[in-house]
Coordinates of C-alpha atoms and ligand atoms in Angstrom, one line a residue:
M24 CA 0.0 0.0 0.0
S25 CA 1.4 3.4 -1.0
I26 CA 0.7 7.1 -0.9
K27 CA -1.6 8.0 -3.8
S28 CA -2.2 11.6 -3.1
L29 CA -1.3 14.3 -0.6
V30 CA -2.8 17.8 -0.4
G31 CA -2.0 20.6 1.9
Y32 CA -4.5 23.4 2.6
Q33 CA -5.4 26.1 5.1
V34 CA -7.9 25.5 7.9
L35 CA -8.6 27.5 11.1
D36 CA -7.3 26.9 14.6
S37 CA -9.1 27.5 17.9
R38 CA -8.1 31.2 17.9
G39 CA -9.7 31.5 14.4
R40 CA -6.2 31.8 12.8
P41 CA -5.1 29.9 9.7
T42 CA -3.1 26.7 10.2
V43 CA -2.0 23.8 7.9
A44 CA -3.9 20.6 7.2
V45 CA -2.9 17.7 5.1
S46 CA -5.2 15.1 3.6
L47 CA -3.4 12.0 2.4
T48 CA -5.0 9.2 0.4
L49 CA -3.5 5.7 0.2
S50 CA -3.7 3.3 -2.8
D51 CA -6.5 1.4 -1.0
G52 CA -8.6 4.6 -1.2
S53 CA -8.5 5.3 2.6
S54 CA -8.1 9.0 3.5
H55 CA -6.1 10.4 6.5
T56 CA -6.2 14.0 7.6
A57 CA -4.0 15.9 10.1
R58 CA -4.1 19.5 11.4
V59 CA -1.2 21.3 13.2
P60 CA -1.5 23.5 16.3
S61 CA 0.2 26.8 16.9
G62 CA 1.6 28.6 20.0
A63 CA 1.3 32.2 21.3
S64 CA 4.0 32.2 24.0
T65 CA 6.6 30.6 21.7
G66 CA 10.2 29.9 22.6
A67 CA 13.0 31.5 20.5
H68 CA 14.5 28.0 19.8
E69 CA 11.3 26.4 18.3
A70 CA 11.3 25.0 14.8
K71 CA 10.1 27.7 12.4
E72 CA 6.4 28.1 11.6
L73 CA 6.0 29.5 8.1
R74 CA 3.5 32.4 7.8
D75 CA 2.8 34.6 4.9
A76 CA 3.5 38.1 6.4
G77 CA 5.6 40.2 4.1
T78 CA 5.3 37.8 1.1
A79 CA 3.2 37.8 -2.0
Y80 CA 1.2 34.9 -0.5
A81 CA -0.3 36.9 2.3
D82 CA -4.1 37.0 2.4
K83 CA -4.9 40.6 3.6
F84 CA -7.9 39.5 5.7
Y85 CA -5.7 37.2 7.8
E86 CA -3.2 40.0 8.7
G87 CA -0.2 38.1 7.5
K88 CA -1.1 35.0 9.4
S89 CA -2.2 33.0 6.4
V90 CA -0.2 29.8 5.6
N91 CA -0.5 29.7 1.8
L92 CA 3.2 29.4 1.2
A93 CA 3.5 26.4 3.6
C94 CA 0.6 24.7 1.7
E95 CA 2.3 25.5 -1.6
N96 CA 5.5 23.9 -0.3
I97 CA 3.5 20.8 0.5
N98 CA 1.7 20.6 -2.9
K99 CA 4.5 21.7 -5.2
I100 CA 7.8 20.6 -3.5
I101 CA 7.1 17.8 -1.1
A102 CA 4.1 15.8 -2.4
P103 CA 5.8 14.9 -5.7
E104 CA 8.6 13.3 -3.7
L105 CA 6.3 11.2 -1.6
I106 CA 3.7 9.9 -4.1
G107 CA 4.1 6.1 -4.5
L108 CA 6.1 5.6 -1.3
A109 CA 4.9 3.4 1.6
P110 CA 3.4 5.3 4.6
D111 CA 6.3 4.7 7.0
P112 CA 6.8 7.7 9.3
W113 CA 10.4 6.9 10.0
A114 CA 11.4 6.7 6.4
I115 CA 9.2 9.7 5.3
D116 CA 10.6 11.9 8.2
V117 CA 14.1 11.2 6.9
I118 CA 13.0 12.4 3.4
L119 CA 11.2 15.5 4.9
N120 CA 14.3 16.3 7.0
G121 CA 16.5 16.1 3.9
L122 CA 14.2 18.1 1.7
D123 CA 14.2 21.0 4.1
G124 CA 17.9 20.7 5.1
T125 CA 17.9 23.5 7.7
P126 CA 18.2 22.8 11.5
N127 CA 15.0 24.6 12.3
F128 CA 13.0 23.7 9.2
S129 CA 12.9 27.4 8.1
K130 CA 13.0 26.5 4.4
L131 CA 9.8 24.6 4.0
G132 CA 8.3 25.4 7.4
A133 CA 7.8 23.1 10.4
N134 CA 4.0 23.5 10.0
S135 CA 4.1 22.0 6.5
L136 CA 6.4 19.2 7.5
L137 CA 4.5 18.3 10.7
A138 CA 1.2 18.1 8.9
I139 CA 2.6 15.5 6.5
S140 CA 4.5 13.7 9.3
L141 CA 1.3 13.4 11.3
A142 CA -0.9 12.3 8.3
V143 CA 1.7 9.7 7.4
S144 CA 1.7 8.4 11.0
K145 CA -2.1 8.1 11.0
A146 CA -2.0 6.4 7.6
A147 CA 0.6 3.9 8.8
A148 CA -1.5 3.1 11.9
A149 CA -4.6 2.5 9.8
K150 CA -2.6 0.4 7.4
A151 CA -1.5 -1.8 10.3
G152 CA -5.1 -2.0 11.5
K153 CA -4.2 -0.2 14.8
S154 CA -5.0 3.0 16.7
L155 CA -2.2 5.6 16.6
A156 CA -1.4 4.8 20.2
R157 CA -1.2 1.1 19.5
Y158 CA 0.9 1.7 16.4
F159 CA 3.6 3.2 18.6
Q160 CA 3.3 0.6 21.4
P161 CA 2.1 -2.7 19.8
E162 CA 2.4 -4.9 22.9
G163 CA 1.5 -4.6 26.6
K164 CA -0.8 -2.3 28.5
L165 CA -0.9 1.3 27.3
L166 CA -0.1 4.0 29.8
I167 CA -2.8 6.7 30.0
P168 CA -1.0 9.9 31.0
M169 CA -2.0 11.9 34.1
P170 CA -3.8 15.1 33.0
M171 CA -2.3 18.4 34.1
V172 CA -5.3 20.8 33.6
N173 CA -5.5 24.5 33.4
I174 CA -7.9 26.2 35.9
L175 CA -6.6 29.8 35.8
S176 CA -5.0 31.5 32.8
G177 CA -2.8 34.6 32.5
G178 CA 0.1 35.9 30.5
A179 CA -0.2 35.8 26.7
H180 CA -3.2 33.6 26.8
A181 CA -5.5 35.8 28.9
N182 CA -4.7 39.5 28.1
R183 CA -2.1 39.4 31.0
T184 CA -4.7 39.3 33.8
M185 CA -1.9 37.5 35.8
D186 CA 1.8 37.7 35.0
I187 CA 2.2 33.9 35.1
Q188 CA 0.5 31.8 32.3
D189 CA -1.2 28.9 34.1
V190 CA -2.4 27.7 37.5
L191 CA -3.2 24.0 36.8
V192 CA -4.2 21.0 38.8
L193 CA -2.6 17.5 39.0
P194 CA -5.0 14.8 40.2
N195 CA -2.1 12.8 41.8
G196 CA -4.4 10.7 43.9
A197 CA -6.8 9.5 41.2
S198 CA -7.0 5.9 40.3
S199 CA -8.1 6.3 36.6
F200 CA -8.2 8.9 33.9
T201 CA -12.0 8.8 34.0
E202 CA -12.0 9.5 37.7
S203 CA -9.4 12.2 37.4
L204 CA -11.3 14.1 34.8
S205 CA -14.5 14.1 36.9
W206 CA -12.5 15.7 39.8
I207 CA -11.1 18.3 37.5
V208 CA -14.4 19.3 35.9
A209 CA -15.8 19.8 39.5
I210 CA -12.8 22.0 40.4
R211 CA -13.1 24.0 37.2
E212 CA -16.9 24.6 37.7
C213 CA -16.3 25.6 41.3
A214 CA -13.6 28.1 40.2
A215 CA -16.0 29.6 37.6
K216 CA -18.8 29.9 40.2
N217 CA -16.5 31.5 42.8
G218 CA -14.7 33.6 40.1
A219 CA -18.1 35.2 39.2
K220 CA -18.0 36.8 42.7
F221 CA -15.0 38.9 41.5
G222 CA -17.7 41.3 40.0
T223 CA -16.8 41.3 36.3
T224 CA -17.6 38.6 33.8
H225 CA -14.4 36.5 33.7
L226 CA -12.5 36.0 30.4
I227 CA -12.4 32.5 29.0
A228 CA -8.8 32.3 27.9
D229 CA -7.2 30.7 24.8
E230 CA -6.9 27.3 26.4
G231 CA -10.4 27.4 28.1
G232 CA -9.1 28.5 31.5
L233 CA -10.5 31.3 33.6
G234 CA -8.8 34.7 33.2
L235 CA -9.3 36.2 36.7
P236 CA -7.2 39.0 38.2
F237 CA -5.2 38.2 41.4
A238 CA -3.0 40.5 43.5
S239 CA -0.3 37.8 43.8
I240 CA 0.7 34.3 42.6
D241 CA 0.0 33.1 46.2
A242 CA -3.6 34.5 46.0
A243 CA -4.2 32.6 42.7
C244 CA -2.9 29.4 44.2
E245 CA -5.0 29.8 47.3
F246 CA -8.1 30.4 45.2
V247 CA -7.6 27.1 43.4
T248 CA -6.8 25.1 46.6
S249 CA -10.0 26.5 48.2
C250 CA -11.9 25.2 45.2
I251 CA -10.3 21.7 45.5
E252 CA -11.4 21.7 49.2
E253 CA -14.8 23.0 48.4
V254 CA -15.6 20.1 46.1
G255 CA -14.6 17.6 48.8
L256 CA -11.1 16.6 47.6
K257 CA -7.9 16.6 49.7
V258 CA -5.2 19.1 48.7
G259 CA -1.8 17.3 48.3
T260 CA -2.9 13.6 48.6
Q261 CA -5.6 13.8 46.0
V262 CA -5.1 17.0 44.0
S263 CA -2.0 19.2 43.8
L264 CA -1.1 22.4 42.0
A265 CA 1.1 22.9 39.0
L266 CA 2.2 26.3 37.6
D267 CA 3.4 27.4 34.2
I268 CA 5.4 30.6 35.0
A269 CA 6.2 31.1 31.3
S270 CA 8.9 33.5 32.6
T271 CA 10.5 34.2 29.2
Q272 CA 7.5 36.4 28.6
F273 CA 8.4 38.8 31.3
F274 CA 12.2 38.5 31.3
D275 CA 14.4 41.2 29.6
S276 CA 18.1 42.0 29.9
G277 CA 18.6 40.1 33.1
T278 CA 15.5 41.3 34.9
Y279 CA 12.2 39.5 35.7
S280 CA 9.4 42.1 35.8
L281 CA 6.0 41.2 37.1
P282 CA 3.8 44.2 36.4
T283 CA 0.5 43.0 38.0
I284 CA 2.3 42.6 41.3
N285 CA 4.6 45.5 40.6
Q286 CA 7.9 43.7 41.4
E287 CA 11.2 43.3 39.6
F288 CA 13.9 40.6 40.3
T289 CA 17.4 39.8 39.3
S290 CA 18.0 36.1 38.3
S291 CA 19.2 35.2 41.8
Q292 CA 16.4 37.1 43.5
F293 CA 13.9 35.2 41.3
V294 CA 15.4 31.9 42.2
K295 CA 14.7 32.8 45.9
F296 CA 11.2 34.0 45.0
I297 CA 10.3 30.7 43.2
T298 CA 11.9 28.7 46.0
K299 CA 9.6 30.3 48.5
L300 CA 6.6 29.9 46.3
V301 CA 7.0 26.2 45.9
A302 CA 7.7 25.8 49.7
D303 CA 4.5 27.8 50.6
Q304 CA 2.0 26.3 48.1
P305 CA 1.0 22.6 47.4
I306 CA 2.9 22.7 44.1
L307 CA 4.1 19.4 42.5
S308 CA 5.3 20.8 39.2
I309 CA 6.7 24.1 38.1
E310 CA 7.2 24.9 34.4
D311 CA 9.5 27.6 32.9
P312 CA 10.3 29.2 36.3
F313 CA 13.3 30.9 34.5
A314 CA 13.8 32.3 31.1
E315 CA 14.7 30.2 28.1
D316 CA 18.4 31.0 28.1
D317 CA 18.9 31.7 31.8
W318 CA 20.6 28.3 32.2
A319 CA 22.5 29.3 35.4
A320 CA 19.2 30.1 37.2
W321 CA 17.8 26.7 36.1
A322 CA 20.9 24.9 37.4
E323 CA 20.9 26.8 40.7
F324 CA 17.2 26.1 41.4
T325 CA 17.4 22.4 40.3
D326 CA 20.3 21.8 42.6
S327 CA 18.5 23.2 45.7
A328 CA 14.8 22.3 45.0
P329 CA 13.2 19.3 46.8
A330 CA 13.8 16.1 44.8
S331 CA 10.0 15.5 44.7
L332 CA 9.3 18.7 42.7
Q333 CA 8.9 18.4 39.0
I334 CA 10.9 21.1 37.3
L335 CA 9.6 21.3 33.8
G336 CA 11.3 22.9 30.8
D337 CA 9.2 24.1 27.9
D338 CA 10.7 27.2 26.3
L339 CA 14.0 26.0 27.8
F340 CA 14.1 22.8 25.7
T341 CA 11.6 23.6 22.9
T342 CA 11.5 19.8 22.2
N343 CA 15.0 20.1 20.8
I344 CA 17.4 17.2 21.3
E345 CA 20.6 19.4 21.7
R346 CA 19.0 21.7 24.3
L347 CA 17.6 18.6 26.2
R348 CA 21.1 17.0 26.2
R349 CA 22.6 20.3 27.6
G350 CA 19.9 20.3 30.3
I351 CA 20.6 16.7 31.3
G352 CA 24.3 17.3 31.3
D353 CA 24.1 20.6 33.3
K354 CA 21.4 19.3 35.6
C355 CA 18.9 21.9 34.6
A356 CA 15.2 20.8 35.2
N357 CA 14.1 17.1 35.7
A358 CA 11.2 17.0 33.2
I359 CA 10.5 18.1 29.7
L360 CA 7.4 19.5 28.0
I361 CA 7.0 17.8 24.6
K362 CA 5.3 19.9 21.9
V363 CA 5.3 18.1 18.6
N364 CA 5.2 21.4 16.6
Q365 CA 8.2 22.9 18.5
N366 CA 10.2 20.1 16.9
G367 CA 8.5 19.6 13.5
L368 CA 8.6 15.9 12.9
V369 CA 6.8 13.0 14.7
T370 CA 9.7 10.6 14.8
H371 CA 12.2 13.2 15.9
T372 CA 9.8 14.3 18.7
R373 CA 9.6 10.7 19.8
D374 CA 13.4 10.5 19.9
V375 CA 13.5 13.6 22.2
L376 CA 10.9 12.0 24.5
A377 CA 12.8 8.7 24.6
T378 CA 16.1 10.5 25.3
A379 CA 14.4 12.3 28.3
Q380 CA 12.9 9.0 29.5
S381 CA 16.3 7.3 29.5
A382 CA 17.7 10.1 31.5
N383 CA 14.9 9.6 34.1
F384 CA 13.3 12.9 33.1
K385 CA 9.5 13.0 33.4
T386 CA 7.7 13.7 30.1
V387 CA 4.7 15.9 29.7
V388 CA 3.2 15.9 26.2
S389 CA 1.5 19.2 25.5
A390 CA -0.9 20.9 23.2
R391 CA -0.5 24.5 22.0
S392 CA -2.7 27.5 22.9
G393 CA -3.9 27.5 19.3
E394 CA -5.3 24.0 18.7
T395 CA -7.7 22.2 16.4
E396 CA -10.3 19.5 16.9
D397 CA -7.8 16.9 15.9
S398 CA -7.0 14.4 18.7
W399 CA -3.7 12.8 17.6
L400 CA -1.9 14.3 20.7
A401 CA -3.8 11.9 23.0
D402 CA -2.7 8.9 21.0
L403 CA 0.9 10.0 20.8
A404 CA 1.1 10.7 24.5
T405 CA -0.3 7.3 25.3
G406 CA 1.6 5.3 22.7
W407 CA 4.9 7.0 23.8
R408 CA 4.3 6.3 27.5
A409 CA 4.4 9.9 28.6
S410 CA 3.7 10.3 32.3
Q411 CA 1.5 13.4 31.9
I412 CA -0.5 15.3 29.3
K413 CA -1.2 19.1 29.2
V414 CA -4.0 20.2 26.9
G415 CA -5.4 23.4 28.6
S416 CA -8.7 23.3 30.4
T417 CA -11.9 21.2 30.1
H418 CA -13.7 23.8 27.9
G419 CA -13.7 24.1 24.1
A420 CA -13.9 21.3 21.6
D421 CA -10.2 21.8 20.7
R422 CA -9.5 20.7 24.3
T423 CA -12.2 18.1 24.9
A424 CA -11.2 16.3 21.7
K425 CA -8.1 15.2 23.5
W426 CA -9.7 14.4 26.8
N427 CA -12.5 12.5 25.1
R428 CA -10.0 10.5 23.1
L429 CA -8.2 9.5 26.3
L430 CA -11.6 8.5 27.8
E431 CA -12.1 6.3 24.7
L432 CA -8.6 4.8 24.9
E433 CA -9.2 3.9 28.6
V434 CA -12.2 1.8 27.8
T435 CA -11.3 0.4 24.3
E436 CA -7.7 -0.6 24.9
A437 CA -5.8 -2.5 27.7
T438 CA -4.5 0.4 29.7
E439 CA -3.2 1.5 33.1
F440 CA -3.2 5.0 34.5
A441 CA 0.1 6.8 35.0
R442 CA 0.9 7.6 38.6
P443 CA 4.1 9.7 38.2
F444 CA 3.9 11.3 41.7
Ligands
PGA7 P1 1.8 28.2 23.8 O1 1.6 28.0 25.4 O2 1.2 27.1 23.1 O3 1.1 29.5 23.6 O4 3.3 28.3 23.6 C1 1.6 26.7 26.0 C2 2.7 26.6 27.1 O5 3.5 27.6 27.3 O6 2.8 25.6 27.7
ZN8 ZN1 4.7 26.5 28.9

């Protein structure tokens, strides 16, 4: 069975912005579609997403955000090279990598390459008669990752109502994914109800979280812990907090500036600030507490933090194997956020994740703030045995598509639930 046709075209993501889709047809007539996500608080070291701003391809109504050039690269340059080949993601990714030839896929665009890489993976799984999760792990029980779910949003996702990007919950005491999701929905509903008491209608942020103003990070944490208690769950043993500080967003020339709490910090002052925050609040995981190139702060904090704390690198690593290797060697962080479009190819992303797993780093597979209704992320996280998955909140079809797929996997496949903490 071989690739008969492959067409790239523009669709919309959850922010209503253009993104790339690919529909691939195999010689048996079956059709396989994949759509790529897009970030807002992107790291400088991510693979390059090609957009049309400043080119003749730009559609004026999309303010330079159209992706016509990426689609043309698929249809005119890449597709002719792939027609007639078997849908093998490892072999096709080698070809895609070679066709682009740049380290960050700036020639053809990571968005065009990833759409193809994903469509080929889906086609390969279908050809093998398996789900995408089972395709990557053919034998044994699948591991359903623990969800890390957004309750409060700030930063670039919520008009900067808070300086930090996410206050999330980790259902570390749940015994199944199905149970964990019911807990989280209750907490999210309680937060929406109590948030309404703030007076103004709260903003629903890009990832479905609540955009509420808080006078401090501690106050935001205390609001969420009060909701955990109010729904009858135990803080710490059943549900804990996770934060995405996304600090690159408010770091400039050696200074961390938090405007909503009106404070500025040097790197070493910010290490102390974060150290106190994780000691005072029931936090199990902290993401991007320091800026993407502030390696010294990461190393200092990792050395002194409690061993039980998950220190998670997103913009720090950008799902890039070299940056991960540096982090492992320099003992910066102990966990990696895996975003497939930061990398650009499915099999390369899996290699990054496997490298992290063999260094005993925890792995958190993550969506982007601009998503689609596609659910491949849930299958990849499960088939790759990631310990956690981060998809935003429980609102919006772009988010529930992934949660609902995990609910489906839990009942249709032989699975166990990850208990990473
Ligand atoms: P992004 O945010 O998709 O806007 O980059 C997600 C995150 O920072 O984890
Ligand atoms: Zn992040």
